[in-house]
Coordinates of C-alpha atoms and ligand atoms in Angstrom, one line a residue:
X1 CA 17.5 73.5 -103.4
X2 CA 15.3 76.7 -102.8
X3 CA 16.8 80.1 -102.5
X4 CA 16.3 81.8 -99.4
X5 CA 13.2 81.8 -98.3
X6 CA 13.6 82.5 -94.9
X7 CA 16.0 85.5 -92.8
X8 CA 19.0 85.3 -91.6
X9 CA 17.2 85.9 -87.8
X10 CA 17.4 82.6 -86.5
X11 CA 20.7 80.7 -85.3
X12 CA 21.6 77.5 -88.1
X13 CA 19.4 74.7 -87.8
X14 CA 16.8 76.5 -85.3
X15 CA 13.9 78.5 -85.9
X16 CA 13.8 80.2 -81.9
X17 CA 16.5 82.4 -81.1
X18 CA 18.7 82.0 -78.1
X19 CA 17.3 82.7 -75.3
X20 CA 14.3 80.0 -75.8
X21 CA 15.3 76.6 -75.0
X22 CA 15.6 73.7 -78.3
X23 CA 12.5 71.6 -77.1
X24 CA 9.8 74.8 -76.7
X25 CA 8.7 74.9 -79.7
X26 CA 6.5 72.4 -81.3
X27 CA 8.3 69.7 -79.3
X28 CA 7.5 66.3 -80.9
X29 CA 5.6 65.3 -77.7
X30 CA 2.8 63.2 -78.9
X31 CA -0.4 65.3 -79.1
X32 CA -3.2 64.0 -77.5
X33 CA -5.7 61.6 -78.3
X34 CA -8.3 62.8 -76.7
X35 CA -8.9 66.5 -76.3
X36 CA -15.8 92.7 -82.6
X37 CA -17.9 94.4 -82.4
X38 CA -17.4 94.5 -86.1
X39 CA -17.3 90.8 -88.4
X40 CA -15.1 92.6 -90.7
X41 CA -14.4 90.1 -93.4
X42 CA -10.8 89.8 -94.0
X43 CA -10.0 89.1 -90.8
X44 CA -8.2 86.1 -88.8
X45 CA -10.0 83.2 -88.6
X46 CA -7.9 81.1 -91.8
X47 CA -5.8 84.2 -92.9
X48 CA -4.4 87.3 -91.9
X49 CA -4.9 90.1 -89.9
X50 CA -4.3 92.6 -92.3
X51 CA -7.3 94.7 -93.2
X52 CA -8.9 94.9 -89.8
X53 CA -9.2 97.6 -87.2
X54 CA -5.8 98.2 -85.3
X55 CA -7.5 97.8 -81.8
X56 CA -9.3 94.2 -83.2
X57 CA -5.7 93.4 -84.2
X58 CA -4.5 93.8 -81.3
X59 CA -6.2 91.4 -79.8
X60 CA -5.9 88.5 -82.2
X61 CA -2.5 89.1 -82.7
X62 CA -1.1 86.8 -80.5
X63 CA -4.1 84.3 -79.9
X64 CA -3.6 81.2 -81.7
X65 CA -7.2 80.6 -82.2
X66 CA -8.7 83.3 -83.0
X67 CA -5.4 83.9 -85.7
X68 CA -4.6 80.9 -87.8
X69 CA -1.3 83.3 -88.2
X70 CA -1.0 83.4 -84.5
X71 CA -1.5 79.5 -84.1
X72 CA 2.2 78.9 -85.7
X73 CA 3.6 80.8 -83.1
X74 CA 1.7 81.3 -79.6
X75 CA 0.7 78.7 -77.0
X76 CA -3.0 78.6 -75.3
X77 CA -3.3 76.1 -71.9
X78 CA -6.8 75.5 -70.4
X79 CA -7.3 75.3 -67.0
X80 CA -9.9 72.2 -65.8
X81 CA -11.4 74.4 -62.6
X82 CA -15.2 74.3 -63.7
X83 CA -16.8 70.9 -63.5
X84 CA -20.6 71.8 -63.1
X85 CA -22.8 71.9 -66.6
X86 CA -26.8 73.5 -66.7
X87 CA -27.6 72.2 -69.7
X88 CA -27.5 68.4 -71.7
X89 CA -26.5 67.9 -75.1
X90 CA -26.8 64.8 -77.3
X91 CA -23.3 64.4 -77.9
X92 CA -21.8 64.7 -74.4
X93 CA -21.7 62.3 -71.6
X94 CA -20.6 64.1 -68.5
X95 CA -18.2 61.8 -67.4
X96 CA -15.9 63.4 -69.9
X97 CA -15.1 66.9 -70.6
X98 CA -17.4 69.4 -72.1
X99 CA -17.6 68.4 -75.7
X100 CA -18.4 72.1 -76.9
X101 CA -14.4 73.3 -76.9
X102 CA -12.9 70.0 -76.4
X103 CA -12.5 66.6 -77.7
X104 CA -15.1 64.1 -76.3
X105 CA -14.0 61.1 -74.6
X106 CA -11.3 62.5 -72.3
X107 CA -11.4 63.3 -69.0
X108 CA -9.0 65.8 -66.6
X109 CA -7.6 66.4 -63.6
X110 CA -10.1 69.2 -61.8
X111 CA -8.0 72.4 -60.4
X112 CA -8.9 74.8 -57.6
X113 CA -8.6 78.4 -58.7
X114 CA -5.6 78.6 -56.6
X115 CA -3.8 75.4 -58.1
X116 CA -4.9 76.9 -61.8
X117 CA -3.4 79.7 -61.3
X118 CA 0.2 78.3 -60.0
X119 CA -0.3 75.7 -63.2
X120 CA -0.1 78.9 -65.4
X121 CA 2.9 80.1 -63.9
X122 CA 4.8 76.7 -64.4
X123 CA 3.4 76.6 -68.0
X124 CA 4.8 80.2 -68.6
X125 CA 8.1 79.5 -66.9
X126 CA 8.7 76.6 -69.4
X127 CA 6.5 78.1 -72.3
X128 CA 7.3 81.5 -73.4
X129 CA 5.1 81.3 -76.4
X130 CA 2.1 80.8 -73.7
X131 CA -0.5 83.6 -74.4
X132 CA -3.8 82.5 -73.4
X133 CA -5.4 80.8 -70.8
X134 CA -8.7 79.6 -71.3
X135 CA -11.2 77.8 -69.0
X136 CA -13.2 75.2 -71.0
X137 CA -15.0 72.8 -68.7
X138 CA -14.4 70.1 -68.1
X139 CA -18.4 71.5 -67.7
X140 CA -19.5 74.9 -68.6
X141 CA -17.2 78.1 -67.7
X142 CA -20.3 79.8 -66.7
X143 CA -21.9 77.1 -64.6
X144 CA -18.9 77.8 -61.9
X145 CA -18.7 81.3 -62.1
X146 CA -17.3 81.7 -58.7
X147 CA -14.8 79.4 -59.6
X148 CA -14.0 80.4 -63.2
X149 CA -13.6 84.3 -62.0
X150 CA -11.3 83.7 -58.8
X151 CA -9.5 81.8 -61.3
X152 CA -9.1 84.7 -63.7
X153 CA -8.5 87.0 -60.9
X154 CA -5.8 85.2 -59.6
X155 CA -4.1 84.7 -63.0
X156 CA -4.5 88.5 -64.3
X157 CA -2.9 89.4 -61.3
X158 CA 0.2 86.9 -61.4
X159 CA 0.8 87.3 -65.2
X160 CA -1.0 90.7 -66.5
X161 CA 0.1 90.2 -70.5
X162 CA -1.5 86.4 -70.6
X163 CA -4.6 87.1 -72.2
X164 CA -7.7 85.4 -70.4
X165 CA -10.2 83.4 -72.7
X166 CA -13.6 81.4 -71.6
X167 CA -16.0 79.2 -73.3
X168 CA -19.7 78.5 -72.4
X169 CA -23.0 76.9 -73.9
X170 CA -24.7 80.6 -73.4
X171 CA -27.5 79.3 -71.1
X172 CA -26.0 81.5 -67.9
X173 CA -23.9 84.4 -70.7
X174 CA -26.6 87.4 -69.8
X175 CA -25.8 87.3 -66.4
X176 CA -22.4 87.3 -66.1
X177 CA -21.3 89.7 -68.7
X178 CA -20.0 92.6 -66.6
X179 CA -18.1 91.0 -64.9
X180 CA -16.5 89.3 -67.7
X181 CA -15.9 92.7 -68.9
X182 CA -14.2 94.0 -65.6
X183 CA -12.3 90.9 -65.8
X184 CA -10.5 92.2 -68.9
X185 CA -11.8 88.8 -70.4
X186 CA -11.3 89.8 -74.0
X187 CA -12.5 86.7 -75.4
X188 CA -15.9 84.2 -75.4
X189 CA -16.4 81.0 -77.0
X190 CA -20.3 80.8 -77.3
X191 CA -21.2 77.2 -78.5
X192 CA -24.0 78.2 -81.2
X193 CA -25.8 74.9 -82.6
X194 CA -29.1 75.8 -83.5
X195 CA -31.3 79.0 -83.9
X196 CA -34.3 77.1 -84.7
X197 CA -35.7 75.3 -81.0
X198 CA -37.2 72.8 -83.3
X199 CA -33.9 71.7 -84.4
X200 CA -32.5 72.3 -80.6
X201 CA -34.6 70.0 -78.9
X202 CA -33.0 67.0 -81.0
X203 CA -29.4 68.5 -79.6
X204 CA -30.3 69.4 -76.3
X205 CA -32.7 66.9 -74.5
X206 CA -32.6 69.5 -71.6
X207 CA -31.5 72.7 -69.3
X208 CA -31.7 73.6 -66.0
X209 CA -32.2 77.5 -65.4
X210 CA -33.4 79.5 -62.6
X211 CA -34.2 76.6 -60.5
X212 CA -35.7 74.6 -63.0
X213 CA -35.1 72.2 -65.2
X214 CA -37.3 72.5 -68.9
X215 CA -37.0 70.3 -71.6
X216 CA -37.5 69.5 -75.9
X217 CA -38.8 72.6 -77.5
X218 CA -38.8 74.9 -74.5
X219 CA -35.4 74.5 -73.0
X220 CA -34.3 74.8 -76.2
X221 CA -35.8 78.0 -77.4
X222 CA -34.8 79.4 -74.0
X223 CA -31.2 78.4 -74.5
X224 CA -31.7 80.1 -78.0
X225 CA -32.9 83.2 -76.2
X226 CA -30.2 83.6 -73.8
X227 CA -27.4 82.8 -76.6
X228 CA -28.2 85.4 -78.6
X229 CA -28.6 88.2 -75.3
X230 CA -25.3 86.9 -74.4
X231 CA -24.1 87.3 -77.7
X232 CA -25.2 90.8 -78.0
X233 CA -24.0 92.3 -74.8
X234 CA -20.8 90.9 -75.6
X235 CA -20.6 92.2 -79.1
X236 CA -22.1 95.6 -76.9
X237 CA -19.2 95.7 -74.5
X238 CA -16.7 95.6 -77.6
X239 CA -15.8 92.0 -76.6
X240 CA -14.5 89.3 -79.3
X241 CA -17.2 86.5 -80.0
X242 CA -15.9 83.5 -81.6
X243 CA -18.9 81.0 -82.4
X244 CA -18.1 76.9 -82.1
X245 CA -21.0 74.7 -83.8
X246 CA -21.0 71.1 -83.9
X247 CA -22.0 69.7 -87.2
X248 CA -24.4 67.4 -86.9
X249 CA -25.7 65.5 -90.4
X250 CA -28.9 65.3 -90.6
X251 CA -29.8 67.2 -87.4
X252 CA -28.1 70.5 -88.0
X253 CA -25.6 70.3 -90.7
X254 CA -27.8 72.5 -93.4
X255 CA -29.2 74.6 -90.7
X256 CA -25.7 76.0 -89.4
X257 CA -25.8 77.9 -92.8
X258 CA -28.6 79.9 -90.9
X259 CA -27.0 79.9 -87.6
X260 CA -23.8 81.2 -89.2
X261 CA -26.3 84.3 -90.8
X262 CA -27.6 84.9 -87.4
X263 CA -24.5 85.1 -85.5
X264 CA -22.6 87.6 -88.1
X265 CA -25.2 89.3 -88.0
X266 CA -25.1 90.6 -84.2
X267 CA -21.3 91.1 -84.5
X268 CA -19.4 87.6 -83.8
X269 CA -16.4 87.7 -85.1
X270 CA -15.4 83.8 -85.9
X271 CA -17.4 80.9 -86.6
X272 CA -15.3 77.5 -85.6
X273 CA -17.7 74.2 -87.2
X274 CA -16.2 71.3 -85.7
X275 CA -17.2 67.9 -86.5
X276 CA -19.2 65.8 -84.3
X277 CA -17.1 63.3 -82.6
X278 CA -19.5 60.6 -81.8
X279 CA -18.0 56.9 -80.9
X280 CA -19.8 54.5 -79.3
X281 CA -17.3 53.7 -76.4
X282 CA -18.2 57.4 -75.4
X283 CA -21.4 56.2 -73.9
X284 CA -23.3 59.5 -75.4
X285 CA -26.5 59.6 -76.8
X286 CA -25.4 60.4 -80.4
X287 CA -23.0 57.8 -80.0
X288 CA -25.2 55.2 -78.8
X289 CA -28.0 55.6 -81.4
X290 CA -25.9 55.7 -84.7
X291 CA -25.5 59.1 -84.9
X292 CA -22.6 59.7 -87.5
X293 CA -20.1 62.6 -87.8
X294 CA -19.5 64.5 -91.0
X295 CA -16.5 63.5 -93.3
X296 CA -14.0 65.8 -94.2
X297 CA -15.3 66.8 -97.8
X298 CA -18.8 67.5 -95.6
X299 CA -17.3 69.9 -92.9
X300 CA -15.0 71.5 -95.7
X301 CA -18.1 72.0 -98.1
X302 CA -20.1 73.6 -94.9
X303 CA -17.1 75.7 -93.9
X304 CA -17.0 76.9 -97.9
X305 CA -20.6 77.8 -97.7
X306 CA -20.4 80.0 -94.7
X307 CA -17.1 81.5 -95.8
X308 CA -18.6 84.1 -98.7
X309 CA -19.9 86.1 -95.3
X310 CA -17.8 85.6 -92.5
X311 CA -14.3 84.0 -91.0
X312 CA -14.1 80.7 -90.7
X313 CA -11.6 78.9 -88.2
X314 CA -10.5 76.3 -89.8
X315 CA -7.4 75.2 -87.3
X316 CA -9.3 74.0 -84.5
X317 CA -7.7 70.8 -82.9
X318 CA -10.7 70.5 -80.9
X319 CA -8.6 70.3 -77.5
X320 CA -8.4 69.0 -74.3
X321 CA -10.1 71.4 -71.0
X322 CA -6.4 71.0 -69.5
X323 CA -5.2 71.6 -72.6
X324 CA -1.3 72.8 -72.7
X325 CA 0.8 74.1 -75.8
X326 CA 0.9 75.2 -79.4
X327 CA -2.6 73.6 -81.1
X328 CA -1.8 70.6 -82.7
X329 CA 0.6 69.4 -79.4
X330 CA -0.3 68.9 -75.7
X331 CA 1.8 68.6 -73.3
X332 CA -0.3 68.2 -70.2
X333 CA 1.2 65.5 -69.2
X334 CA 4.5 67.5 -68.4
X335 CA 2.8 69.4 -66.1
X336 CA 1.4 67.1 -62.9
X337 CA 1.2 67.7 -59.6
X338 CA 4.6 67.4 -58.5
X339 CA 6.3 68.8 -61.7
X340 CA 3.7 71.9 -61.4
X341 CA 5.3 72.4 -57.5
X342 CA 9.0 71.7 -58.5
X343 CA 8.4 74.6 -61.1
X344 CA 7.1 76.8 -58.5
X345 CA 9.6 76.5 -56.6
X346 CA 12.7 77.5 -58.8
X347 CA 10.1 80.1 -60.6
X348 CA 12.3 83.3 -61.4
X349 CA 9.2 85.8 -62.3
X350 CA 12.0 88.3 -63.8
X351 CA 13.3 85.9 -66.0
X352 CA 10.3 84.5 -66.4
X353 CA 8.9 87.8 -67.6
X354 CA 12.1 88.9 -69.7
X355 CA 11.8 85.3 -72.0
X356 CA 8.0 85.7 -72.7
X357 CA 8.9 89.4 -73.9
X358 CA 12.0 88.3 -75.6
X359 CA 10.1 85.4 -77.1
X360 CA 7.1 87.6 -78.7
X361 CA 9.7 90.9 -79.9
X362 CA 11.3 88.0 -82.0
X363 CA 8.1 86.4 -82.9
X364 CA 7.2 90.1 -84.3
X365 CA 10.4 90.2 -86.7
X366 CA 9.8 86.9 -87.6
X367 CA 5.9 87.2 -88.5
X368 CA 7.4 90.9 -90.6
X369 CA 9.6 88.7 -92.5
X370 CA 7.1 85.6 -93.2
X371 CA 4.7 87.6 -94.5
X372 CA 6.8 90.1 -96.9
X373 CA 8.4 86.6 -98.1
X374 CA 5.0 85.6 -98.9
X375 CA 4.3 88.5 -100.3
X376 CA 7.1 88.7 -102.9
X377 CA 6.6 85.6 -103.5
X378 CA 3.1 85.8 -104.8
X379 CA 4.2 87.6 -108.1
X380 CA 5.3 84.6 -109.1
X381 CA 1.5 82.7 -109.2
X382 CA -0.3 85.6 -109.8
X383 CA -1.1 84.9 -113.3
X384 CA -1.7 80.9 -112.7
X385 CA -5.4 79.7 -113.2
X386 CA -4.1 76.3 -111.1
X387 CA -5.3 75.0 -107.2
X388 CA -3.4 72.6 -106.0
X389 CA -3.5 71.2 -102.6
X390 CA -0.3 70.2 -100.2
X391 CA 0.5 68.9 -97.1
X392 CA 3.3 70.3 -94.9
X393 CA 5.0 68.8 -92.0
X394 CA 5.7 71.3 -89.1
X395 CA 6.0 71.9 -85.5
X396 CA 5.6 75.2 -85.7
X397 CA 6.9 78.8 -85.9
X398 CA 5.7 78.7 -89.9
X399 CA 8.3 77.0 -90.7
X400 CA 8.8 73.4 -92.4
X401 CA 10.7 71.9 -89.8
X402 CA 9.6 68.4 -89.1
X403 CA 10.5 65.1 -90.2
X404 CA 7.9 63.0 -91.9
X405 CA 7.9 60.3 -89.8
X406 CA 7.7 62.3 -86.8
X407 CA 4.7 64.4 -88.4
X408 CA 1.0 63.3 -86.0
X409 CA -0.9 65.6 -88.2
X410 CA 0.3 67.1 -91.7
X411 CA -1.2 71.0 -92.7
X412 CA -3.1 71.4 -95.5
X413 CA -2.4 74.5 -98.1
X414 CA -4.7 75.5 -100.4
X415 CA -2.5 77.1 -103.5
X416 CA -3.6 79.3 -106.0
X417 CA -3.1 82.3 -108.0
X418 CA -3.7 84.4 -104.3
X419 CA -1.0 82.6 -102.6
X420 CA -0.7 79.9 -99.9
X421 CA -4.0 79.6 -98.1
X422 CA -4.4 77.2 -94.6
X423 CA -7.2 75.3 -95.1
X424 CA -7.1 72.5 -92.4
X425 CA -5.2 69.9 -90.8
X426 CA -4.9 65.8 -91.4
X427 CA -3.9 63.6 -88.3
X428 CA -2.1 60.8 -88.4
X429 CA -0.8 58.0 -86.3
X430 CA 3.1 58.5 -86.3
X431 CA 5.8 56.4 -88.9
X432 CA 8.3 56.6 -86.7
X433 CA 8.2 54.4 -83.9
X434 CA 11.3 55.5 -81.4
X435 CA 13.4 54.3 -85.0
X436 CA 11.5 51.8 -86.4
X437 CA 9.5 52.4 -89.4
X438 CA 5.6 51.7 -89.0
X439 CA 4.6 50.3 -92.0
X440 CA 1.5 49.9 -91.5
X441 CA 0.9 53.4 -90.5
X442 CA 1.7 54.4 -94.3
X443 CA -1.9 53.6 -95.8
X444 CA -3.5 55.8 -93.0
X445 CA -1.5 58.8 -93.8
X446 CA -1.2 58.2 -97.7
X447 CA -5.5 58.5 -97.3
X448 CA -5.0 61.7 -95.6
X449 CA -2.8 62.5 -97.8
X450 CA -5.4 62.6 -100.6
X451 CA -5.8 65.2 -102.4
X452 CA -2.4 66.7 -101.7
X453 CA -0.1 67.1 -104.8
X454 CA 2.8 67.2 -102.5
X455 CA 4.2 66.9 -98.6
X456 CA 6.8 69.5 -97.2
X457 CA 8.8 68.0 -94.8
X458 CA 12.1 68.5 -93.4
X459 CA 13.5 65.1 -93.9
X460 CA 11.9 61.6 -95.0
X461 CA 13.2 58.0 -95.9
X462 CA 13.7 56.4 -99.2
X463 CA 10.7 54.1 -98.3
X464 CA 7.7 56.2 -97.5
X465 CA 9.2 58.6 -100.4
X466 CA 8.2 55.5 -102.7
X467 CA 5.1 54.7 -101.2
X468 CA 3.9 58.4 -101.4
X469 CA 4.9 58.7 -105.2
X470 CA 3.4 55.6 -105.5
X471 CA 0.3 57.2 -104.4
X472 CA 0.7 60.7 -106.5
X473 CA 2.1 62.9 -103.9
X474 CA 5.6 64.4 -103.9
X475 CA 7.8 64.4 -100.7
X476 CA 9.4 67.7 -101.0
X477 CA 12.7 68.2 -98.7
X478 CA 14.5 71.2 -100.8
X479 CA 12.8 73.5 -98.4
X480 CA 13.1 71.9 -94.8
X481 CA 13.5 74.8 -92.3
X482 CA 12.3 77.5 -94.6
X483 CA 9.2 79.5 -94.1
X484 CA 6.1 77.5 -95.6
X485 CA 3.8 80.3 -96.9
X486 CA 6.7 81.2 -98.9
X487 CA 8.0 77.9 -100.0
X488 CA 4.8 76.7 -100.8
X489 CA 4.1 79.2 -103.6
X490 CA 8.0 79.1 -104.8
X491 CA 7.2 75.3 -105.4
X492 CA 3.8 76.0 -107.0
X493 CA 5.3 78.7 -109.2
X494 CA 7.9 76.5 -110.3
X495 CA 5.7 72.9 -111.0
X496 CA 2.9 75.0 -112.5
X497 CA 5.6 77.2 -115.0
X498 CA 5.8 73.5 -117.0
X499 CA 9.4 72.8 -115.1
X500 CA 8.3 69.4 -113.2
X501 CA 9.0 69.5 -109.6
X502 CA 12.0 71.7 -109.5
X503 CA 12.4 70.8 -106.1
X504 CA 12.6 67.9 -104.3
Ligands
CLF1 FE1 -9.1 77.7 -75.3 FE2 -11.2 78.0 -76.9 FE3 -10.0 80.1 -75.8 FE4 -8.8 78.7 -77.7 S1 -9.3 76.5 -77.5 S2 -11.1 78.6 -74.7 S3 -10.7 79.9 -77.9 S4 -7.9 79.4 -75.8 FE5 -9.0 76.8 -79.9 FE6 -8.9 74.4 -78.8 FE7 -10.4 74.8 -80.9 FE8 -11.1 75.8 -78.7 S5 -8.2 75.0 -80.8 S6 -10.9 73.7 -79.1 S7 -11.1 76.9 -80.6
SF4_2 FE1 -21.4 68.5 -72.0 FE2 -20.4 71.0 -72.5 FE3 -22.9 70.3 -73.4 FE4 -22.4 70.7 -70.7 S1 -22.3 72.3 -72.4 S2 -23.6 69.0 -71.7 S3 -20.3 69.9 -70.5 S4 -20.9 69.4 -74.1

């Protein structure tokens, strides 16, 4: 067994303390199918915070996308109030939601501002970790802006310390910028494909702006205009920028090497490049005419490349626009119509207030004690020329705390003489079928498991322990319910000192 890699702060067999109740964190809800002003490198996007400006901390502190850190421990919901887009892209069909900060295919349930906001406070009554609420679609945030603002309005004055986040092609950004400032809207999503219209009018077929609707070359060089404005004032107003980009092979996939340039340089703060999602049974014009996605190795490579100058996310689960939970989960589906009333009901807004408080003061203790665990532990590698990669099984708070066959996506640690470094997730469809084993699950997550030396988790069978060593990976369950950063490099110090696997 490991020593102790973890403090003594949370009750036996727990990672939350008290007052939070067993299923908040990471529940093993299915996730769903479907959905600074100064770039100061060092920042949050795959690591850590530390090294950046104390005010630009304190705003990705607690954001789980915009901190990779944060995303182990904090809770964003989106609310589906804006339904209108002004522009097309290729890989969208608008009978689903906007494919720019969500996954295509999937379609919500459309809120009033007033229904959003009572949403929010039934998610916060039952999710203490909830810090951010973000409007993304289901068309463009900026398209609705009546709608979008009243929502924020209402929200900021219900629940102050939930930070408000907003997503948008750009097209409509320039005009709306104060008031997203007044708003206290601290952070933008500015979907960023292109800074060449050449390369634009095979993404975006057209847009409709100022009462008109322009197409190829010149919608898209307009678009491009008004991106980079919006960009600017925001960057201006001291507001955080984080750029999405689709990759597109073939279309735009060398070119975002370009766009990531132009965007660090006026002062985003984190590029996200997701891959293009583009099925068939989606009905979108990517999906109809063969356009394929990149793979894995493709995005990664890409992500690489743009890396040396700026932050990459690289934790994106490409989510739903009614989104609701830690990344990687959503339970949406816990909050209808009905549950969302009986909530509002019982909704104690002094207890309410008391657990979300409660919930981040132990969060901060918690986050201390990962990181100086991580930190000592580092010693250890320093000296090691070895990488190794390895899968972990968690449902959050950085710990290793879930059961392999309960595991619908494994995290993917990039280990090396600088520690423990997040490099991306794996889905995969679950083993454990409500106690049966799904056999025919295992090939699926043994190919996402490649690559991976090993796989943290916090319990697995004899069985899939076979078939995984069959395979070349270690299952590793000496460290179940310690923290991973830590663990992780204990293991790696140990198998790369010539010892085996001391731990198993
Ligand atoms: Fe939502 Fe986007 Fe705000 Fe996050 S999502 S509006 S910045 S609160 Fe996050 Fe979801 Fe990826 Fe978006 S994981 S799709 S990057
Ligand atoms: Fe679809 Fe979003 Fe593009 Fe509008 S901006 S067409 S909703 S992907």
């Amino acid at each position: 067994m490991s020593a102790s890699l973890s403090s003594g702060s949370r009750p036996p067999g727990s990672s939350l303390p008290r007052i939070i109740p067993l299923n908040v964190v990471g529940s093993a809800k299915p996730a769903s199918a479907g959905g600074c002003a100064t770039a100061t490198k060092g920042g949050c996007g795959s690591g850590s915070s530390a090294g950046l400006p104390q005010h630009i901390r304190d705003k990705v502190h607690d954001h789980p996308c915009y901190s990779a850190e944060a995303h182990h421990h904090f809770a964003r919901m989106h609310v589906a109030v804006a339904p209108a887009c002004n522009i097309q892209c290729n890989y969208c069909n608008r009978k689903y939601d906007c494919a720019n900060e969500s996954r295509p295919g999937v379609v919500s349930e459309k809120l009033t501002p007033e229904f959003a906001a009572k949403k929010v406070l039934a998610v916060a009554a039952r999710i203490p970790q909830l810090s951010v609420v973000g409007v993304a679609g289901p068309g463009d945030a900026l398209a609705n802006p009546e709608k979008t603002f009243r929502t924020f309005e209402l929200i900021k004055a219900a629940a102050p310390d939930i930070r408000l986040c907003l997503s948008t092609n750009g097209l409509a950004l320039p005009d709306h910028v104060e008031r997203i400032k007044a708003l206290g809207v601290d952070h933008v999503t500015i979907t960023i494909n292109m800074v060449d219209p050449e390369i634009g009018a095979r993404i975006y077929p057209w847009i409709f702006f100022d009462h008109k609707r322009y197409h190829g070359v010149e919608a898209a060089r307009l678009l491009h205009e008004r991106q980079m404005r919006g960009l600017e004032m925001l960057v201006a107003e001291g507001i955080l920028v984080k750029v999405n980009s689709v990759m597109i092979p073939g279309i735009n996939d060398r070119h975002l090497v370009e766009v990531n340039a132009a965007v660090k340089s006026r002062g985003a703060f984190l590029h996200n490049i997701m891959p293009l999602i583009s099925d068939p049974a989606h009905g979108t014009h990517f999906g109809l005419t063969g356009q394929r996605g990149p793979t894995p190795a493709e995005l990664k490579a890409l992500q690489d490349a743009c890396e040396g100058d700026m932050q990459l996310m690289r934790h994106c689960r490409q989510c739903r626009a009614d989104a609701v939970g830690m990344l990687g989960e959503d339970r949406g589906a816990e909050f209808g119509s009905a549950a969302i009333e009986a909530i509002a009901a019982e909704i104690d807004a002094e207890q309410m207030n008391e657990a979300r408080a409660a919930y981040r003061s132990f969060v901060e203790r918690e986050r201390a004690d990962q990181t100086a665990a991580a930190d000592a532990a580092k010693v250890q590698v320093a000296a090691t020329a070895e990488t190794r990669l390895v899968a972990v099984a968690t449902k959050g708070s950085g710990r290793i705390n879930q059961h392999f066959g309960h595991a619908e996506e494994f995290q993917v640690y990039e280990l090396s003489a600088a520690g423990a470094k997040f490099i991306g997730h794996r889905k995969v469809s679950l083993y454990c079928q409500g106690g049966f084993e799904d056999d025919e699950a295992m090939p699926g997550i043994v190919e996402a498991l490649a690559g991976c030396a090993a796989v943290f988790v916090a319990k697995i069978g004899h069985c899939p322990r076979k078939d995984l060593a069959a395979a070349g990976v270690d299952a590793i369950e000496g460290y179940a319910h310690e923290y991973i950063e830590a663990s992780l490099i204990d293991w790696f110090a140990k198998s790369t000192a010539g010892a085996g696997t001391m731990v198993a």
